[in-house]
CSV table of C-alpha atoms in Angstrom, one decimal:
chain,number,residue,atom,x,y,z
A,15,UNK,CA,-138.1,-159.2,17.3
A,16,UNK,CA,-134.9,-161.1,16.5
A,17,UNK,CA,-131.8,-159.0,16.4
A,18,UNK,CA,-130.0,-158.5,13.0
A,19,UNK,CA,-126.4,-157.4,12.8
A,20,UNK,CA,-125.5,-156.3,9.3
A,21,UNK,CA,-122.3,-154.7,10.5
A,22,UNK,CA,-119.9,-156.9,12.5
A,23,UNK,CA,-119.0,-155.3,15.8
A,24,UNK,CA,-116.3,-156.8,18.0
A,25,UNK,CA,-117.2,-157.7,21.6
A,26,UNK,CA,-114.8,-155.0,22.9
A,27,UNK,CA,-116.6,-152.4,20.8
A,28,UNK,CA,-119.9,-153.6,22.2
A,29,UNK,CA,-118.6,-153.4,25.7
A,30,UNK,CA,-117.2,-149.9,25.2
A,31,UNK,CA,-120.5,-148.7,23.6
A,32,UNK,CA,-122.4,-150.2,26.5
A,33,UNK,CA,-120.2,-148.4,29.0
A,34,UNK,CA,-120.7,-145.1,27.2
A,35,UNK,CA,-124.4,-145.6,27.1
A,36,UNK,CA,-124.6,-146.3,30.9
A,37,UNK,CA,-122.4,-143.3,31.7
A,38,UNK,CA,-124.5,-141.0,29.5
A,39,UNK,CA,-127.7,-142.2,31.2
A,40,UNK,CA,-126.2,-141.5,34.7
A,41,UNK,CA,-125.3,-138.0,33.5
A,42,UNK,CA,-128.8,-137.4,32.1
A,43,UNK,CA,-130.4,-138.6,35.4
A,44,UNK,CA,-128.3,-136.3,37.5
A,45,UNK,CA,-129.1,-133.4,35.2
A,46,UNK,CA,-132.7,-134.0,36.1
A,47,UNK,CA,-131.9,-133.5,39.8
A,48,UNK,CA,-131.8,-137.1,40.8
A,49,UNK,CA,-128.9,-139.0,42.4
A,50,UNK,CA,-127.7,-142.0,40.3
A,51,UNK,CA,-124.8,-144.5,40.3
A,52,UNK,CA,-123.7,-147.4,38.2
A,53,UNK,CA,-124.3,-150.7,40.0
A,54,UNK,CA,-121.7,-152.4,37.8
A,55,UNK,CA,-119.0,-150.3,39.5
A,56,UNK,CA,-119.2,-152.6,42.5
A,57,UNK,CA,-120.4,-155.8,41.0
A,58,UNK,CA,-119.5,-156.4,37.3
A,59,UNK,CA,-122.6,-157.1,35.2
A,60,UNK,CA,-124.9,-156.8,38.2
A,61,UNK,CA,-127.9,-159.0,37.4
A,62,UNK,CA,-130.9,-157.2,35.9
A,63,UNK,CA,-129.7,-153.7,37.1
A,64,UNK,CA,-127.3,-151.3,35.6
A,65,UNK,CA,-128.1,-148.0,37.4
A,66,UNK,CA,-129.7,-147.2,40.8
A,67,UNK,CA,-131.5,-143.8,40.8
A,68,UNK,CA,-132.7,-142.0,43.9
A,69,UNK,CA,-135.3,-139.3,43.9
A,70,UNK,CA,-135.0,-137.5,47.3
A,71,UNK,CA,-137.8,-135.0,46.3
A,72,UNK,CA,-140.4,-137.7,46.1
A,73,UNK,CA,-140.6,-139.5,49.4
A,74,UNK,CA,-143.4,-141.3,51.1
A,75,UNK,CA,-144.9,-139.3,54.0
A,76,UNK,CA,-144.5,-142.3,56.3
A,77,UNK,CA,-140.8,-142.7,55.5
A,78,UNK,CA,-139.5,-139.2,54.6
A,79,UNK,CA,-135.9,-140.3,55.1
A,80,UNK,CA,-136.2,-142.9,52.3
A,81,UNK,CA,-135.9,-141.6,48.8
A,82,UNK,CA,-137.9,-143.1,46.0
A,83,UNK,CA,-135.7,-145.6,44.1
A,84,UNK,CA,-135.6,-146.8,40.5
A,85,UNK,CA,-133.6,-149.9,39.5
A,86,UNK,CA,-132.7,-149.2,35.8
A,87,UNK,CA,-131.5,-151.5,33.0
A,88,UNK,CA,-129.7,-149.8,30.1
A,89,UNK,CA,-129.3,-151.2,26.6
A,90,UNK,CA,-127.2,-149.5,24.0
A,91,UNK,CA,-127.0,-150.3,20.3
A,92,UNK,CA,-126.4,-148.6,16.9
A,93,UNK,CA,-128.8,-151.0,15.0
A,94,UNK,CA,-132.5,-150.3,14.4
A,95,UNK,CA,-133.3,-153.2,16.7
A,96,UNK,CA,-132.0,-152.8,20.2
A,97,UNK,CA,-131.2,-155.9,22.3
A,98,UNK,CA,-133.3,-156.5,25.4
A,99,UNK,CA,-131.2,-159.0,27.4
A,100,UNK,CA,-133.8,-161.7,26.9
A,101,UNK,CA,-134.5,-164.4,24.4
A,102,UNK,CA,-137.6,-164.6,22.3
A,103,UNK,CA,-138.7,-167.6,24.4
A,104,UNK,CA,-138.5,-165.4,27.5
A,105,UNK,CA,-140.6,-162.7,25.9
A,106,UNK,CA,-143.3,-165.1,25.0
A,107,UNK,CA,-143.7,-166.0,28.7
A,108,UNK,CA,-145.4,-163.0,30.4
A,109,UNK,CA,-145.0,-164.6,33.9
A,110,UNK,CA,-141.3,-164.9,33.4
A,111,UNK,CA,-141.0,-161.2,32.4
A,112,UNK,CA,-143.1,-160.2,35.5
A,113,UNK,CA,-140.6,-162.2,37.7
A,114,UNK,CA,-137.5,-161.0,35.9
A,115,UNK,CA,-137.9,-157.3,35.1
A,116,UNK,CA,-136.9,-155.3,38.1
A,117,UNK,CA,-137.5,-151.7,36.9
A,118,UNK,CA,-137.7,-149.3,34.0
A,119,UNK,CA,-135.4,-149.6,30.9
A,120,UNK,CA,-133.5,-146.9,29.1
A,121,UNK,CA,-132.7,-147.8,25.5
A,122,UNK,CA,-129.8,-145.8,24.0
A,123,UNK,CA,-129.7,-145.6,20.2
A,124,UNK,CA,-126.2,-144.6,19.0
A,125,UNK,CA,-125.6,-143.1,15.5
A,126,UNK,CA,-122.1,-142.7,14.1
A,127,UNK,CA,-121.6,-139.2,12.6
A,128,UNK,CA,-119.3,-138.3,9.7
A,129,UNK,CA,-116.5,-137.3,12.1
A,130,UNK,CA,-116.5,-140.7,13.7
A,131,UNK,CA,-118.2,-139.5,16.9
A,132,UNK,CA,-121.6,-140.7,18.1
A,133,UNK,CA,-124.8,-138.9,18.8
A,134,UNK,CA,-127.4,-140.5,21.1
A,135,UNK,CA,-131.1,-140.8,21.5
A,136,UNK,CA,-132.7,-142.0,24.7
A,137,UNK,CA,-135.9,-144.0,25.0
A,138,UNK,CA,-137.2,-144.4,28.6
A,139,UNK,CA,-139.9,-147.0,29.1
A,140,UNK,CA,-141.6,-147.9,32.4
A,141,UNK,CA,-141.4,-151.5,33.8
A,142,UNK,CA,-145.1,-152.1,33.0
A,143,UNK,CA,-144.9,-150.8,29.4
A,144,UNK,CA,-141.6,-152.7,28.8
A,145,UNK,CA,-143.3,-156.0,29.8
A,146,UNK,CA,-146.3,-155.2,27.7
A,147,UNK,CA,-144.3,-154.2,24.6
A,148,UNK,CA,-141.9,-157.1,24.9
A,149,UNK,CA,-144.7,-159.7,25.3
A,150,UNK,CA,-147.1,-158.4,22.6
A,151,UNK,CA,-144.4,-157.5,20.2
A,152,UNK,CA,-142.9,-160.9,20.2
A,153,UNK,CA,-146.3,-162.7,20.0
A,154,UNK,CA,-146.7,-160.6,16.8
A,155,UNK,CA,-143.2,-161.4,15.5
A,156,UNK,CA,-143.5,-165.2,16.1
A,157,UNK,CA,-147.2,-165.8,15.2
A,158,UNK,CA,-148.3,-163.0,12.8
A,159,UNK,CA,-145.5,-163.2,10.1
A,160,UNK,CA,-145.8,-165.3,7.0
A,161,UNK,CA,-142.4,-167.1,6.6
A,162,UNK,CA,-142.5,-169.1,3.5
A,163,UNK,CA,-138.8,-169.6,3.3
A,164,UNK,CA,-138.1,-170.5,6.9
A,165,UNK,CA,-137.8,-174.2,7.3
A,166,UNK,CA,-139.3,-175.6,10.5
A,167,UNK,CA,-137.2,-178.3,12.0
A,168,UNK,CA,-139.3,-181.4,12.5
A,169,UNK,CA,-140.7,-181.7,16.0
A,170,UNK,CA,-138.2,-179.2,17.5
A,171,UNK,CA,-139.6,-177.4,20.5
A,172,UNK,CA,-137.0,-174.7,20.1
A,173,UNK,CA,-138.7,-173.4,16.9
A,174,UNK,CA,-142.2,-171.9,16.4
A,175,UNK,CA,-143.3,-171.0,12.9
A,176,UNK,CA,-139.7,-171.2,11.7
A,177,UNK,CA,-138.4,-168.9,14.4
A,178,UNK,CA,-135.7,-170.0,16.8
A,179,UNK,CA,-137.1,-168.9,20.1
A,180,UNK,CA,-133.7,-169.2,21.8
A,181,UNK,CA,-132.5,-166.3,19.7
A,182,UNK,CA,-131.8,-162.9,21.4
A,183,UNK,CA,-134.8,-160.7,21.5
A,184,UNK,CA,-134.9,-157.0,20.6
A,185,UNK,CA,-137.2,-154.0,20.3
A,186,UNK,CA,-137.4,-151.9,17.2
A,187,UNK,CA,-136.6,-148.2,17.5
A,188,UNK,CA,-139.9,-147.5,15.6
A,189,UNK,CA,-141.8,-149.4,18.4
A,190,UNK,CA,-140.2,-147.2,21.0
A,191,UNK,CA,-141.2,-144.2,19.0
A,192,UNK,CA,-144.8,-145.4,19.4
A,193,UNK,CA,-145.5,-146.5,15.8
A,194,UNK,CA,-147.6,-149.5,14.8
A,195,UNK,CA,-146.6,-152.1,12.2
A,196,UNK,CA,-149.1,-151.7,9.4
A,197,UNK,CA,-150.4,-154.8,7.7
A,198,UNK,CA,-148.4,-156.0,4.7
A,199,UNK,CA,-148.3,-159.1,2.6
A,200,UNK,CA,-145.7,-160.5,5.0
A,201,UNK,CA,-147.4,-159.8,8.3
A,202,UNK,CA,-150.6,-158.7,10.0
A,203,UNK,CA,-151.2,-155.4,11.7
A,204,UNK,CA,-149.4,-154.8,15.0
A,205,UNK,CA,-151.1,-152.4,17.4
A,206,UNK,CA,-148.3,-150.8,19.5
A,207,UNK,CA,-149.3,-150.9,23.2
A,208,UNK,CA,-147.6,-147.5,23.5
A,209,UNK,CA,-150.5,-146.2,21.4
A,210,UNK,CA,-148.6,-143.7,19.4
A,211,UNK,CA,-146.8,-142.1,22.3
A,212,UNK,CA,-143.0,-142.0,21.9
A,213,UNK,CA,-140.9,-142.7,24.9
A,214,UNK,CA,-138.0,-140.7,23.6
A,215,UNK,CA,-136.6,-138.4,26.3
A,216,UNK,CA,-139.6,-139.4,28.5
A,217,UNK,CA,-137.4,-139.4,31.7
A,218,UNK,CA,-140.5,-139.2,33.9
A,219,UNK,CA,-141.2,-142.8,32.9
A,220,UNK,CA,-138.4,-143.8,35.3
A,221,UNK,CA,-140.8,-143.2,38.2
A,222,UNK,CA,-143.9,-144.9,36.7
């Protein structure tokens, strides 16, 4: 799903919001009894990982000294479509996603309150479910929409059905809530691979 930004947000605001989201996720993980630290504290914008989480209560019997580890990516946004850090082209290539996604995702949806402060919702999705939703969701977005007003550049491999596949990809909050997209005059029915199960506050998905 292509991101839309109705409200202009500066890059510094985006960076600050992202940092707040990552800090909040570390706090949430530690409240669940797991150790966690931000990988960006040592290497700025560490590739494909924002947080390393350790579960010392769930160790393999053969290696009891080695805690179970989750490599987590965090994405924070106040829009109804949250960026994924991939392009639409990437999401249409399942093999690329399998090679590139290193662990679970936590999507942080921020809502600005009347007092100017933010409240946050947390959507935790396992690596496997993230890949499935990203792939199937963007097949739907590219191929199952009727776009009568989108002009397809002639013989341009960067466009499919009027969609620029080099655009940033995103996941709708409603998809993370487990909802399908019902058929309309503009698009076909999309069956959500989460099958009606919201991943909001599903922190156990970190370890799946």
